[in-house]
Amino acid sequence: MKLTFKFLLTLAFVITVVLGQHLKDDEIEEKVNELLNQMTFTEKIGQMTQFSGTNKQYEQMIREGKIGSLLNVIGAEENNRLQKIAVEESHLGIPLVIGLDVIHGYRTIFPIPLAASASWDTVLIRKAAEIAAKEAASAGIHWTFAPMVDIARDARWGRIAEGAGEDPFLGSAIARAQVLGFQGEDLADPLTLLACAKHYVGYGAAEGGRDYNTVDFSERTLREIYLPPFRAAVNAGVGTLMSAFNEIGGVPASANQFTLRTILKGEWGFDGFVISDYNSIGELVAHGIAKDQLEAGIKGLTAGVDMDMEGRCYTTAMEALVAEGALSEELINDAVRRILRIKFKLGLFEHPYVDENLQKGLILHRDHIQAALDLARESVVLLKNEKNTLPLNRKKINTIALIGPLADDKDAPLGTWRCEGKREDVVTVYEGLKNTYGGDVTIIYAKGCDVKGNSRSGFNKALKAARKADIVVMVMGESADMSGEAASRADLNLPGVQAELINVIAETKKPVVLVLLNGRPLTLSNVESKVNAIVESWHLGIRHGNAVADVLVGDYNPSGKLTVTFPRSTGQIPIYYNHKNTGRPGDPNNKFSSKYIDLPSLPLYPFGYGLSYTKFKYTGIKVENNRLTTSDDLFVSVNVKNVGKCEGVEIVQLYIQDKTGSVTRPVKELKGFQRVALEAGEQKTVQFRVPVQKLGFYDLDMKYTVEPGDFSVMIGGNSEDGLTTAFKVVSLEQEEKEH
Ligand code: BGC
């Protein structure tokens, strides 16, 4: 097995090297133009058209050059069969580019992206994307509709599960890691995937957290909050972007000349192509900015959407408009050029087919499974641990009551967008605990209730189990279909009667550990005080149960930190750490300040928060130079000491605040983070270097600028606690004058 895998890798490497030398950029441009000159109008539109799945009619269309791309066709053989029609039976033999939503693994399913982001481990996140790419590419996929880099500040939005949380800095670092992971060094490598940063842009800001809903924000918010992860993806070389479903202030994202042409293709010089979201061009009619599909197509094309996913809006009816002079053919040529360019970069013209044997050694390779376990463990966030309830004390515990609808559930860990993930690959928490303990501890399992619904018929059995046990572990939360696309929730409490069951069990006075599986922050105020410990385990993929068991028994010391704020109540939403101060900052002693009269202003758990089985102490924050010019770097350090009894990893976070600006600035903004491993008793000096140029914002003229003035810098273990010091930024002119 090992030999086969090594052999395959070597083979892949050899192929890569050969392919790596294939075409230079100017040769690609030449070939693209040559091809374009031979194409009929129908064939051009064909390249700009993507359909989902296949059937006899689509196959005929591929033959006629009317389809350039497919999504949702699975399997190496099937993909080769369809590719053969394109390459061998169509007029110009242009290969198809075949896409799929490979979001957190292909068959080896990793934690959902929101969970993975809680690891703050860009190296491992990149590796997970690399593995997902290998498995999917070996199955004939060329292109993934990932990463989703939408910033999300509203936990009601189901798609918060698919992204990296609420912060643009962390979101950018993760976007970069994912793009590099999927695409590798060379798109022509047969084991990489073309990536697609989505959903451009603002999709996460849907009003009320309702999927597909209206978005309206200022250009400043667009540029400072929602665009940075896309920019990072483009800088990392992402080949494609997907235009979103939502409108932004009256202009749908899939018809938005400002975001697509002015910013993406203009300011950023993006030379890949843009695909619409599923029928998002067709939906311009429902948005009310186009009277029919043709008009919708013209709007999408003019705005800069190069390929139409399932919208059927890029049609040959456009030819008449070109003939009349009402539509420029150059718009179409530009779109086709962009698509062909990527097809050349993917090496599809030289090697259109996938080796059907490639999958064998790759899918679910044990290294892949190990990486899935590693990332799952790093994604767990310990939210509460009263009196060191955890880790479970092996000496004192003979019987565990394992209760809850998700304790032995093989579906929820796969989460949303599970691709080819299979339930049979999943290790549940029950199985994970049994593996860990062998026969040493008795585990009494009782489901107790369902995730949804209101049957209490299982309560008694659960209660009996709890009474017999030394400790109760309750595994609860959301099923996989409760987050992801079209899964917005208005109520973020534990669904069904789960909270009620917690209350019933809590009355036994037995210590209770709550293990949560969920795709978003939940509101936990009604159960938090009833349990002694809370382990946030999200949807962790195929090794969910092992990762959770490792954390519960202390074989792994949790290090994950929240990348999204946990509100006390949905009424606090939107709630995020990098908010503005307002003119009347919340003050519990002042009625006329910005707050609620029925809830504290602070969240239940802030951004960046997460506990460990050890404790870390921060001392001695120091800036190397507290007077900097706009072209300097800020060097700031802090001592972090592990003052507990076991080794652990601390995610050290750096936040800055620009005290006064020409426009208002957030109370703090993440500008650096490091994962620091410390033995018990060990201390390290953690140093950060932050270019002052990264501390700017968009001024009154919407120009990115770093304004001289006073800044504070905080370093700590979450966004609410840390050590603070100050520094000053002066302009270059001022510095020259004074020195
Ligand atoms: C989703 C996209 C996805 C596409 C293709 C759409 O409904 O919004 O994220 O990539 O479907 O499956």
PDB file of C-alpha atoms in Angstrom, residues 199-448:
ATOM      1  CA  HIS A 199     -19.291  34.441  -3.106  1.00  0.00           C
ATOM      2  CA  TYR A 200     -18.166  37.749  -4.519  1.00  0.00           C
ATOM      3  CA  VAL A 201     -19.228  39.742  -2.602  1.00  0.00           C
ATOM      4  CA  GLY A 202     -21.071  40.620   0.594  1.00  0.00           C
ATOM      5  CA  TYR A 203     -23.171  37.428   0.674  1.00  0.00           C
ATOM      6  CA  GLY A 204     -22.514  37.015   4.418  1.00  0.00           C
ATOM      7  CA  ALA A 205     -24.156  40.336   5.167  1.00  0.00           C
ATOM      8  CA  ALA A 206     -27.655  39.154   4.212  1.00  0.00           C
ATOM      9  CA  GLU A 207     -30.226  41.124   6.196  1.00  0.00           C
ATOM     10  CA  GLY A 208     -31.525  39.211   9.192  1.00  0.00           C
ATOM     11  CA  GLY A 209     -29.147  36.354   8.388  1.00  0.00           C
ATOM     12  CA  ARG A 210     -31.711  35.066   5.885  1.00  0.00           C
ATOM     13  CA  ASP A 211     -30.038  33.308   3.002  1.00  0.00           C
ATOM     14  CA  TYR A 212     -30.090  35.093  -0.390  1.00  0.00           C
ATOM     15  CA  ASN A 213     -31.438  38.234   1.298  1.00  0.00           C
ATOM     16  CA  THR A 214     -30.678  41.861   0.508  1.00  0.00           C
ATOM     17  CA  VAL A 215     -27.313  43.361   1.419  1.00  0.00           C
ATOM     18  CA  ASP A 216     -26.668  47.050   1.887  1.00  0.00           C
ATOM     19  CA  PHE A 217     -23.452  48.446   3.236  1.00  0.00           C
ATOM     20  CA  SER A 218     -21.109  51.335   2.613  1.00  0.00           C
ATOM     21  CA  GLU A 219     -18.180  51.209   0.223  1.00  0.00           C
ATOM     22  CA  ARG A 220     -15.924  51.520   3.276  1.00  0.00           C
ATOM     23  CA  THR A 221     -17.419  48.398   4.867  1.00  0.00           C
ATOM     24  CA  LEU A 222     -17.150  46.633   1.526  1.00  0.00           C
ATOM     25  CA  ARG A 223     -13.473  47.483   1.209  1.00  0.00           C
ATOM     26  CA  GLU A 224     -12.439  47.028   4.822  1.00  0.00           C
ATOM     27  CA  ILE A 225     -14.492  44.034   5.896  1.00  0.00           C
ATOM     28  CA  TYR A 226     -15.825  42.033   2.960  1.00  0.00           C
ATOM     29  CA  LEU A 227     -13.209  42.436   0.227  1.00  0.00           C
ATOM     30  CA  PRO A 228      -9.916  41.620   2.010  1.00  0.00           C
ATOM     31  CA  PRO A 229     -10.239  37.812   1.909  1.00  0.00           C
ATOM     32  CA  PHE A 230     -11.038  37.987  -1.819  1.00  0.00           C
ATOM     33  CA  ARG A 231      -8.047  40.214  -2.353  1.00  0.00           C
ATOM     34  CA  ALA A 232      -5.907  37.705  -0.459  1.00  0.00           C
ATOM     35  CA  ALA A 233      -7.241  34.901  -2.643  1.00  0.00           C
ATOM     36  CA  VAL A 234      -6.443  36.884  -5.798  1.00  0.00           C
ATOM     37  CA  ASN A 235      -2.965  37.671  -4.508  1.00  0.00           C
ATOM     38  CA  ALA A 236      -2.475  33.963  -3.831  1.00  0.00           C
ATOM     39  CA  GLY A 237      -3.254  33.295  -7.497  1.00  0.00           C
ATOM     40  CA  VAL A 238      -6.823  32.017  -7.347  1.00  0.00           C
ATOM     41  CA  GLY A 239      -7.959  31.195 -10.884  1.00  0.00           C
ATOM     42  CA  THR A 240     -11.658  31.950 -10.522  1.00  0.00           C
ATOM     43  CA  LEU A 241     -14.203  33.820  -8.442  1.00  0.00           C
ATOM     44  CA  MET A 242     -17.945  33.232  -8.097  1.00  0.00           C
ATOM     45  CA  SER A 243     -20.345  36.160  -8.208  1.00  0.00           C
ATOM     46  CA  ALA A 244     -22.879  36.049  -5.401  1.00  0.00           C
ATOM     47  CA  PHE A 245     -26.674  35.800  -5.288  1.00  0.00           C
ATOM     48  CA  ASN A 246     -27.221  38.940  -3.220  1.00  0.00           C
ATOM     49  CA  GLU A 247     -27.647  42.538  -4.219  1.00  0.00           C
ATOM     50  CA  ILE A 248     -25.471  45.246  -2.702  1.00  0.00           C
ATOM     51  CA  GLY A 249     -27.284  48.519  -2.226  1.00  0.00           C
ATOM     52  CA  GLY A 250     -29.568  48.016  -5.197  1.00  0.00           C
ATOM     53  CA  VAL A 251     -27.133  46.335  -7.573  1.00  0.00           C
ATOM     54  CA  PRO A 252     -27.006  42.526  -7.605  1.00  0.00           C
ATOM     55  CA  ALA A 253     -23.489  41.147  -7.188  1.00  0.00           C
ATOM     56  CA  SER A 254     -23.848  39.204 -10.442  1.00  0.00           C
ATOM     57  CA  ALA A 255     -24.527  42.413 -12.368  1.00  0.00           C
ATOM     58  CA  ASN A 256     -22.200  44.633 -10.420  1.00  0.00           C
ATOM     59  CA  GLN A 257     -19.818  46.541 -12.644  1.00  0.00           C
ATOM     60  CA  PHE A 258     -18.260  48.292  -9.685  1.00  0.00           C
ATOM     61  CA  THR A 259     -17.214  45.199  -7.744  1.00  0.00           C
ATOM     62  CA  LEU A 260     -16.442  43.041 -10.784  1.00  0.00           C
ATOM     63  CA  ARG A 261     -14.978  45.355 -13.399  1.00  0.00           C
ATOM     64  CA  THR A 262     -13.772  48.354 -11.442  1.00  0.00           C
ATOM     65  CA  ILE A 263     -12.358  46.573  -8.406  1.00  0.00           C
ATOM     66  CA  LEU A 264     -11.651  42.940  -9.308  1.00  0.00           C
ATOM     67  CA  LYS A 265     -10.583  43.154 -12.935  1.00  0.00           C
ATOM     68  CA  GLY A 266      -9.474  46.783 -12.764  1.00  0.00           C
ATOM     69  CA  GLU A 267      -7.848  47.715  -9.464  1.00  0.00           C
ATOM     70  CA  TRP A 268      -6.671  44.188  -8.695  1.00  0.00           C
ATOM     71  CA  GLY A 269      -5.801  43.190 -12.262  1.00  0.00           C
ATOM     72  CA  PHE A 270      -7.438  39.761 -11.911  1.00  0.00           C
ATOM     73  CA  ASP A 271      -6.856  37.764 -15.103  1.00  0.00           C
ATOM     74  CA  GLY A 272      -8.766  34.584 -14.240  1.00  0.00           C
ATOM     75  CA  PHE A 273     -12.477  34.266 -14.836  1.00  0.00           C
ATOM     76  CA  VAL A 274     -15.679  34.843 -12.901  1.00  0.00           C
ATOM     77  CA  ILE A 275     -18.477  32.302 -12.800  1.00  0.00           C
ATOM     78  CA  SER A 276     -21.965  33.196 -11.630  1.00  0.00           C
ATOM     79  CA  ASP A 277     -23.495  31.389  -8.703  1.00  0.00           C
ATOM     80  CA  TYR A 278     -26.170  28.837  -9.584  1.00  0.00           C
ATOM     81  CA  ASN A 279     -28.571  30.780 -11.831  1.00  0.00           C
ATOM     82  CA  SER A 280     -27.582  34.064 -10.173  1.00  0.00           C
ATOM     83  CA  ILE A 281     -27.702  35.726 -13.591  1.00  0.00           C
ATOM     84  CA  GLY A 282     -31.143  34.280 -14.298  1.00  0.00           C
ATOM     85  CA  GLU A 283     -32.249  35.608 -10.920  1.00  0.00           C
ATOM     86  CA  LEU A 284     -31.580  39.169 -12.057  1.00  0.00           C
ATOM     87  CA  VAL A 285     -35.129  38.929 -13.393  1.00  0.00           C
ATOM     88  CA  ALA A 286     -36.531  38.213  -9.905  1.00  0.00           C
ATOM     89  CA  HIS A 287     -34.299  40.919  -8.463  1.00  0.00           C
ATOM     90  CA  GLY A 288     -36.145  43.196 -10.846  1.00  0.00           C
ATOM     91  CA  ILE A 289     -33.286  44.596 -12.873  1.00  0.00           C
ATOM     92  CA  ALA A 290     -33.896  42.589 -16.034  1.00  0.00           C
ATOM     93  CA  LYS A 291     -37.136  41.858 -17.839  1.00  0.00           C
ATOM     94  CA  ASP A 292     -36.032  38.495 -19.233  1.00  0.00           C
ATOM     95  CA  GLN A 293     -33.113  36.083 -19.403  1.00  0.00           C
ATOM     96  CA  LEU A 294     -31.539  37.817 -22.376  1.00  0.00           C
ATOM     97  CA  GLU A 295     -31.470  41.148 -20.617  1.00  0.00           C
ATOM     98  CA  ALA A 296     -30.171  39.399 -17.499  1.00  0.00           C
ATOM     99  CA  GLY A 297     -27.416  37.826 -19.600  1.00  0.00           C
ATOM    100  CA  ILE A 298     -26.401  41.167 -21.040  1.00  0.00           C
ATOM    101  CA  LYS A 299     -26.235  42.675 -17.551  1.00  0.00           C
ATOM    102  CA  GLY A 300     -24.168  39.800 -16.202  1.00  0.00           C
ATOM    103  CA  LEU A 301     -21.798  39.834 -19.149  1.00  0.00           C
ATOM    104  CA  THR A 302     -21.389  43.586 -19.111  1.00  0.00           C
ATOM    105  CA  ALA A 303     -20.654  43.523 -15.409  1.00  0.00           C
ATOM    106  CA  GLY A 304     -17.913  40.956 -15.941  1.00  0.00           C
ATOM    107  CA  VAL A 305     -19.365  37.524 -15.176  1.00  0.00           C
ATOM    108  CA  ASP A 306     -17.570  35.312 -17.690  1.00  0.00           C
ATOM    109  CA  MET A 307     -19.342  31.995 -17.218  1.00  0.00           C
ATOM    110  CA  ASP A 308     -23.024  31.410 -16.521  1.00  0.00           C
ATOM    111  CA  MET A 309     -23.743  28.571 -14.091  1.00  0.00           C
ATOM    112  CA  GLU A 310     -27.092  27.002 -14.937  1.00  0.00           C
ATOM    113  CA  GLY A 311     -28.667  30.310 -15.878  1.00  0.00           C
ATOM    114  CA  ARG A 312     -29.108  29.741 -19.635  1.00  0.00           C
ATOM    115  CA  CYS A 313     -28.772  33.492 -20.014  1.00  0.00           C
ATOM    116  CA  TYR A 314     -25.704  33.563 -22.238  1.00  0.00           C
ATOM    117  CA  THR A 315     -27.380  32.647 -25.481  1.00  0.00           C
ATOM    118  CA  THR A 316     -26.879  32.889 -29.188  1.00  0.00           C
ATOM    119  CA  ALA A 317     -29.666  35.479 -29.153  1.00  0.00           C
ATOM    120  CA  MET A 318     -26.852  37.849 -28.235  1.00  0.00           C
ATOM    121  CA  GLU A 319     -25.483  37.517 -31.762  1.00  0.00           C
ATOM    122  CA  ALA A 320     -28.205  39.695 -33.206  1.00  0.00           C
ATOM    123  CA  LEU A 321     -27.400  42.382 -30.652  1.00  0.00           C
ATOM    124  CA  VAL A 322     -23.743  42.246 -31.605  1.00  0.00           C
ATOM    125  CA  ALA A 323     -24.747  42.567 -35.260  1.00  0.00           C
ATOM    126  CA  GLU A 324     -26.888  45.617 -34.431  1.00  0.00           C
ATOM    127  CA  GLY A 325     -24.023  47.148 -32.494  1.00  0.00           C
ATOM    128  CA  ALA A 326     -26.030  47.044 -29.261  1.00  0.00           C
ATOM    129  CA  LEU A 327     -23.547  44.669 -27.603  1.00  0.00           C
ATOM    130  CA  SER A 328     -19.803  44.646 -28.018  1.00  0.00           C
ATOM    131  CA  GLU A 329     -18.384  41.317 -29.163  1.00  0.00           C
ATOM    132  CA  GLU A 330     -15.242  42.248 -27.295  1.00  0.00           C
ATOM    133  CA  LEU A 331     -17.085  41.591 -24.025  1.00  0.00           C
ATOM    134  CA  ILE A 332     -17.697  38.053 -25.182  1.00  0.00           C
ATOM    135  CA  ASN A 333     -14.171  37.613 -26.529  1.00  0.00           C
ATOM    136  CA  ASP A 334     -12.706  38.784 -23.243  1.00  0.00           C
ATOM    137  CA  ALA A 335     -14.803  36.287 -21.290  1.00  0.00           C
ATOM    138  CA  VAL A 336     -13.866  33.437 -23.625  1.00  0.00           C
ATOM    139  CA  ARG A 337     -10.184  34.376 -23.495  1.00  0.00           C
ATOM    140  CA  ARG A 338     -10.241  34.264 -19.712  1.00  0.00           C
ATOM    141  CA  ILE A 339     -11.867  30.830 -19.701  1.00  0.00           C
ATOM    142  CA  LEU A 340      -9.545  29.377 -22.345  1.00  0.00           C
ATOM    143  CA  ARG A 341      -6.521  30.807 -20.567  1.00  0.00           C
ATOM    144  CA  ILE A 342      -7.444  28.855 -17.442  1.00  0.00           C
ATOM    145  CA  LYS A 343      -8.097  25.708 -19.458  1.00  0.00           C
ATOM    146  CA  PHE A 344      -4.588  26.000 -20.879  1.00  0.00           C
ATOM    147  CA  LYS A 345      -3.119  26.653 -17.443  1.00  0.00           C
ATOM    148  CA  LEU A 346      -4.859  23.544 -16.171  1.00  0.00           C
ATOM    149  CA  GLY A 347      -3.038  21.588 -18.855  1.00  0.00           C
ATOM    150  CA  LEU A 348      -6.379  20.314 -20.155  1.00  0.00           C
ATOM    151  CA  PHE A 349      -5.448  20.642 -23.803  1.00  0.00           C
ATOM    152  CA  GLU A 350      -2.364  18.444 -23.368  1.00  0.00           C
ATOM    153  CA  HIS A 351      -3.853  16.055 -20.810  1.00  0.00           C
ATOM    154  CA  PRO A 352      -7.635  16.160 -20.902  1.00  0.00           C
ATOM    155  CA  TYR A 353      -8.154  12.772 -19.234  1.00  0.00           C
ATOM    156  CA  VAL A 354      -7.593  11.610 -15.708  1.00  0.00           C
ATOM    157  CA  ASP A 355      -5.775   8.353 -15.060  1.00  0.00           C
ATOM    158  CA  GLU A 356      -8.599   6.169 -13.788  1.00  0.00           C
ATOM    159  CA  ASN A 357      -6.256   4.206 -11.534  1.00  0.00           C
ATOM    160  CA  LEU A 358      -4.997   7.262  -9.737  1.00  0.00           C
ATOM    161  CA  GLN A 359      -7.764   7.196  -7.130  1.00  0.00           C
ATOM    162  CA  LYS A 360      -6.955   3.762  -5.818  1.00  0.00           C
ATOM    163  CA  GLY A 361      -4.038   4.562  -3.587  1.00  0.00           C
ATOM    164  CA  LEU A 362      -5.248   8.029  -2.764  1.00  0.00           C
ATOM    165  CA  ILE A 363      -8.821   8.025  -1.569  1.00  0.00           C
ATOM    166  CA  LEU A 364      -8.925   7.708   2.229  1.00  0.00           C
ATOM    167  CA  HIS A 365      -5.171   7.182   2.349  1.00  0.00           C
ATOM    168  CA  ARG A 366      -4.102   6.782   5.946  1.00  0.00           C
ATOM    169  CA  ASP A 367      -2.078  10.004   5.835  1.00  0.00           C
ATOM    170  CA  HIS A 368      -5.247  11.789   4.765  1.00  0.00           C
ATOM    171  CA  ILE A 369      -7.194  10.294   7.647  1.00  0.00           C
ATOM    172  CA  GLN A 370      -4.437  11.273  10.060  1.00  0.00           C
ATOM    173  CA  ALA A 371      -4.559  14.857   8.762  1.00  0.00           C
ATOM    174  CA  ALA A 372      -8.347  14.827   9.200  1.00  0.00           C
ATOM    175  CA  LEU A 373      -7.849  13.765  12.819  1.00  0.00           C
ATOM    176  CA  ASP A 374      -5.126  16.361  13.419  1.00  0.00           C
ATOM    177  CA  LEU A 375      -7.290  19.180  12.094  1.00  0.00           C
ATOM    178  CA  ALA A 376     -10.351  17.879  13.958  1.00  0.00           C
ATOM    179  CA  ARG A 377      -8.467  17.966  17.253  1.00  0.00           C
ATOM    180  CA  GLU A 378      -7.162  21.466  16.602  1.00  0.00           C
ATOM    181  CA  SER A 379     -10.671  22.672  15.712  1.00  0.00           C
ATOM    182  CA  VAL A 380     -12.214  21.809  19.085  1.00  0.00           C
ATOM    183  CA  VAL A 381     -12.847  24.814  21.334  1.00  0.00           C
ATOM    184  CA  LEU A 382     -13.186  24.344  25.086  1.00  0.00           C
ATOM    185  CA  LEU A 383     -15.760  26.939  26.145  1.00  0.00           C
ATOM    186  CA  LYS A 384     -16.231  26.136  29.802  1.00  0.00           C
ATOM    187  CA  ASN A 385     -14.401  23.928  32.286  1.00  0.00           C
ATOM    188  CA  GLU A 386     -15.605  24.555  35.807  1.00  0.00           C
ATOM    189  CA  LYS A 387     -13.289  23.171  38.479  1.00  0.00           C
ATOM    190  CA  ASN A 388     -11.345  21.158  35.940  1.00  0.00           C
ATOM    191  CA  THR A 389     -14.239  18.851  35.157  1.00  0.00           C
ATOM    192  CA  LEU A 390     -12.205  17.953  32.097  1.00  0.00           C
ATOM    193  CA  PRO A 391     -10.158  16.048  31.248  1.00  0.00           C
ATOM    194  CA  LEU A 392     -12.095  13.077  32.568  1.00  0.00           C
ATOM    195  CA  ASN A 393     -10.185  11.609  35.437  1.00  0.00           C
ATOM    196  CA  ARG A 394      -9.442   8.010  34.481  1.00  0.00           C
ATOM    197  CA  LYS A 395      -8.857   7.016  38.082  1.00  0.00           C
ATOM    198  CA  LYS A 396     -12.084   8.352  39.484  1.00  0.00           C
ATOM    199  CA  ILE A 397     -14.489   7.473  36.692  1.00  0.00           C
ATOM    200  CA  ASN A 398     -15.944   4.016  36.363  1.00  0.00           C
ATOM    201  CA  THR A 399     -19.177   4.774  34.579  1.00  0.00           C
ATOM    202  CA  ILE A 400     -20.039   7.425  32.017  1.00  0.00           C
ATOM    203  CA  ALA A 401     -23.578   8.167  30.911  1.00  0.00           C
ATOM    204  CA  LEU A 402     -23.386   9.177  27.268  1.00  0.00           C
ATOM    205  CA  ILE A 403     -26.585  10.973  26.369  1.00  0.00           C
ATOM    206  CA  GLY A 404     -27.888  12.874  23.409  1.00  0.00           C
ATOM    207  CA  PRO A 405     -29.134  12.596  19.845  1.00  0.00           C
ATOM    208  CA  LEU A 406     -25.699  13.176  18.328  1.00  0.00           C
ATOM    209  CA  ALA A 407     -23.653  10.876  20.572  1.00  0.00           C
ATOM    210  CA  ASP A 408     -23.792   8.031  18.100  1.00  0.00           C
ATOM    211  CA  ASP A 409     -24.768   9.899  14.951  1.00  0.00           C
ATOM    212  CA  LYS A 410     -22.745   9.221  11.825  1.00  0.00           C
ATOM    213  CA  ASP A 411     -24.297  11.937   9.732  1.00  0.00           C
ATOM    214  CA  ALA A 412     -23.848  15.212  11.604  1.00  0.00           C
ATOM    215  CA  PRO A 413     -20.021  15.022  11.718  1.00  0.00           C
ATOM    216  CA  LEU A 414     -19.948  15.160   7.905  1.00  0.00           C
ATOM    217  CA  GLY A 415     -21.577  18.590   8.078  1.00  0.00           C
ATOM    218  CA  THR A 416     -22.729  20.598   5.103  1.00  0.00           C
ATOM    219  CA  TRP A 417     -21.230  19.922   1.608  1.00  0.00           C
ATOM    220  CA  ARG A 418     -19.877  16.470   2.373  1.00  0.00           C
ATOM    221  CA  CYS A 419     -19.017  15.711  -1.242  1.00  0.00           C
ATOM    222  CA  GLU A 420     -18.306  11.972  -1.471  1.00  0.00           C
ATOM    223  CA  GLY A 421     -18.064  11.622   2.314  1.00  0.00           C
ATOM    224  CA  LYS A 422     -19.772   8.488   3.600  1.00  0.00           C
ATOM    225  CA  ARG A 423     -21.391   7.789   6.941  1.00  0.00           C
ATOM    226  CA  GLU A 424     -19.534   4.496   7.114  1.00  0.00           C
ATOM    227  CA  ASP A 425     -16.255   6.448   7.341  1.00  0.00           C
ATOM    228  CA  VAL A 426     -17.382   8.411  10.379  1.00  0.00           C
ATOM    229  CA  VAL A 427     -16.320   7.676  13.951  1.00  0.00           C
ATOM    230  CA  THR A 428     -18.987   8.884  16.387  1.00  0.00           C
ATOM    231  CA  VAL A 429     -18.303  10.209  19.878  1.00  0.00           C
ATOM    232  CA  TYR A 430     -19.646   6.951  21.304  1.00  0.00           C
ATOM    233  CA  GLU A 431     -17.267   4.919  19.135  1.00  0.00           C
ATOM    234  CA  GLY A 432     -14.401   7.276  19.887  1.00  0.00           C
ATOM    235  CA  LEU A 433     -14.881   6.884  23.634  1.00  0.00           C
ATOM    236  CA  LYS A 434     -15.221   3.112  23.388  1.00  0.00           C
ATOM    237  CA  ASN A 435     -11.979   2.935  21.368  1.00  0.00           C
ATOM    238  CA  THR A 436     -10.185   5.075  23.894  1.00  0.00           C
ATOM    239  CA  TYR A 437     -11.343   3.307  27.005  1.00  0.00           C
ATOM    240  CA  GLY A 438     -11.442  -0.243  25.733  1.00  0.00           C
ATOM    241  CA  GLY A 439     -13.271  -2.053  28.535  1.00  0.00           C
ATOM    242  CA  ASP A 440     -11.870   0.080  31.358  1.00  0.00           C
ATOM    243  CA  VAL A 441     -14.905   2.265  31.808  1.00  0.00           C
ATOM    244  CA  THR A 442     -18.588   1.407  31.472  1.00  0.00           C
ATOM    245  CA  ILE A 443     -20.371   3.651  29.015  1.00  0.00           C
ATOM    246  CA  ILE A 444     -24.154   3.687  29.251  1.00  0.00           C
ATOM    247  CA  TYR A 445     -25.580   5.205  26.123  1.00  0.00           C
ATOM    248  CA  ALA A 446     -29.052   6.747  25.929  1.00  0.00           C
ATOM    249  CA  LYS A 447     -30.148   8.920  23.020  1.00  0.00           C
ATOM    250  CA  GLY A 448     -32.605  10.841  25.191  1.00  0.00           C
TER     251      GLY A 448
END
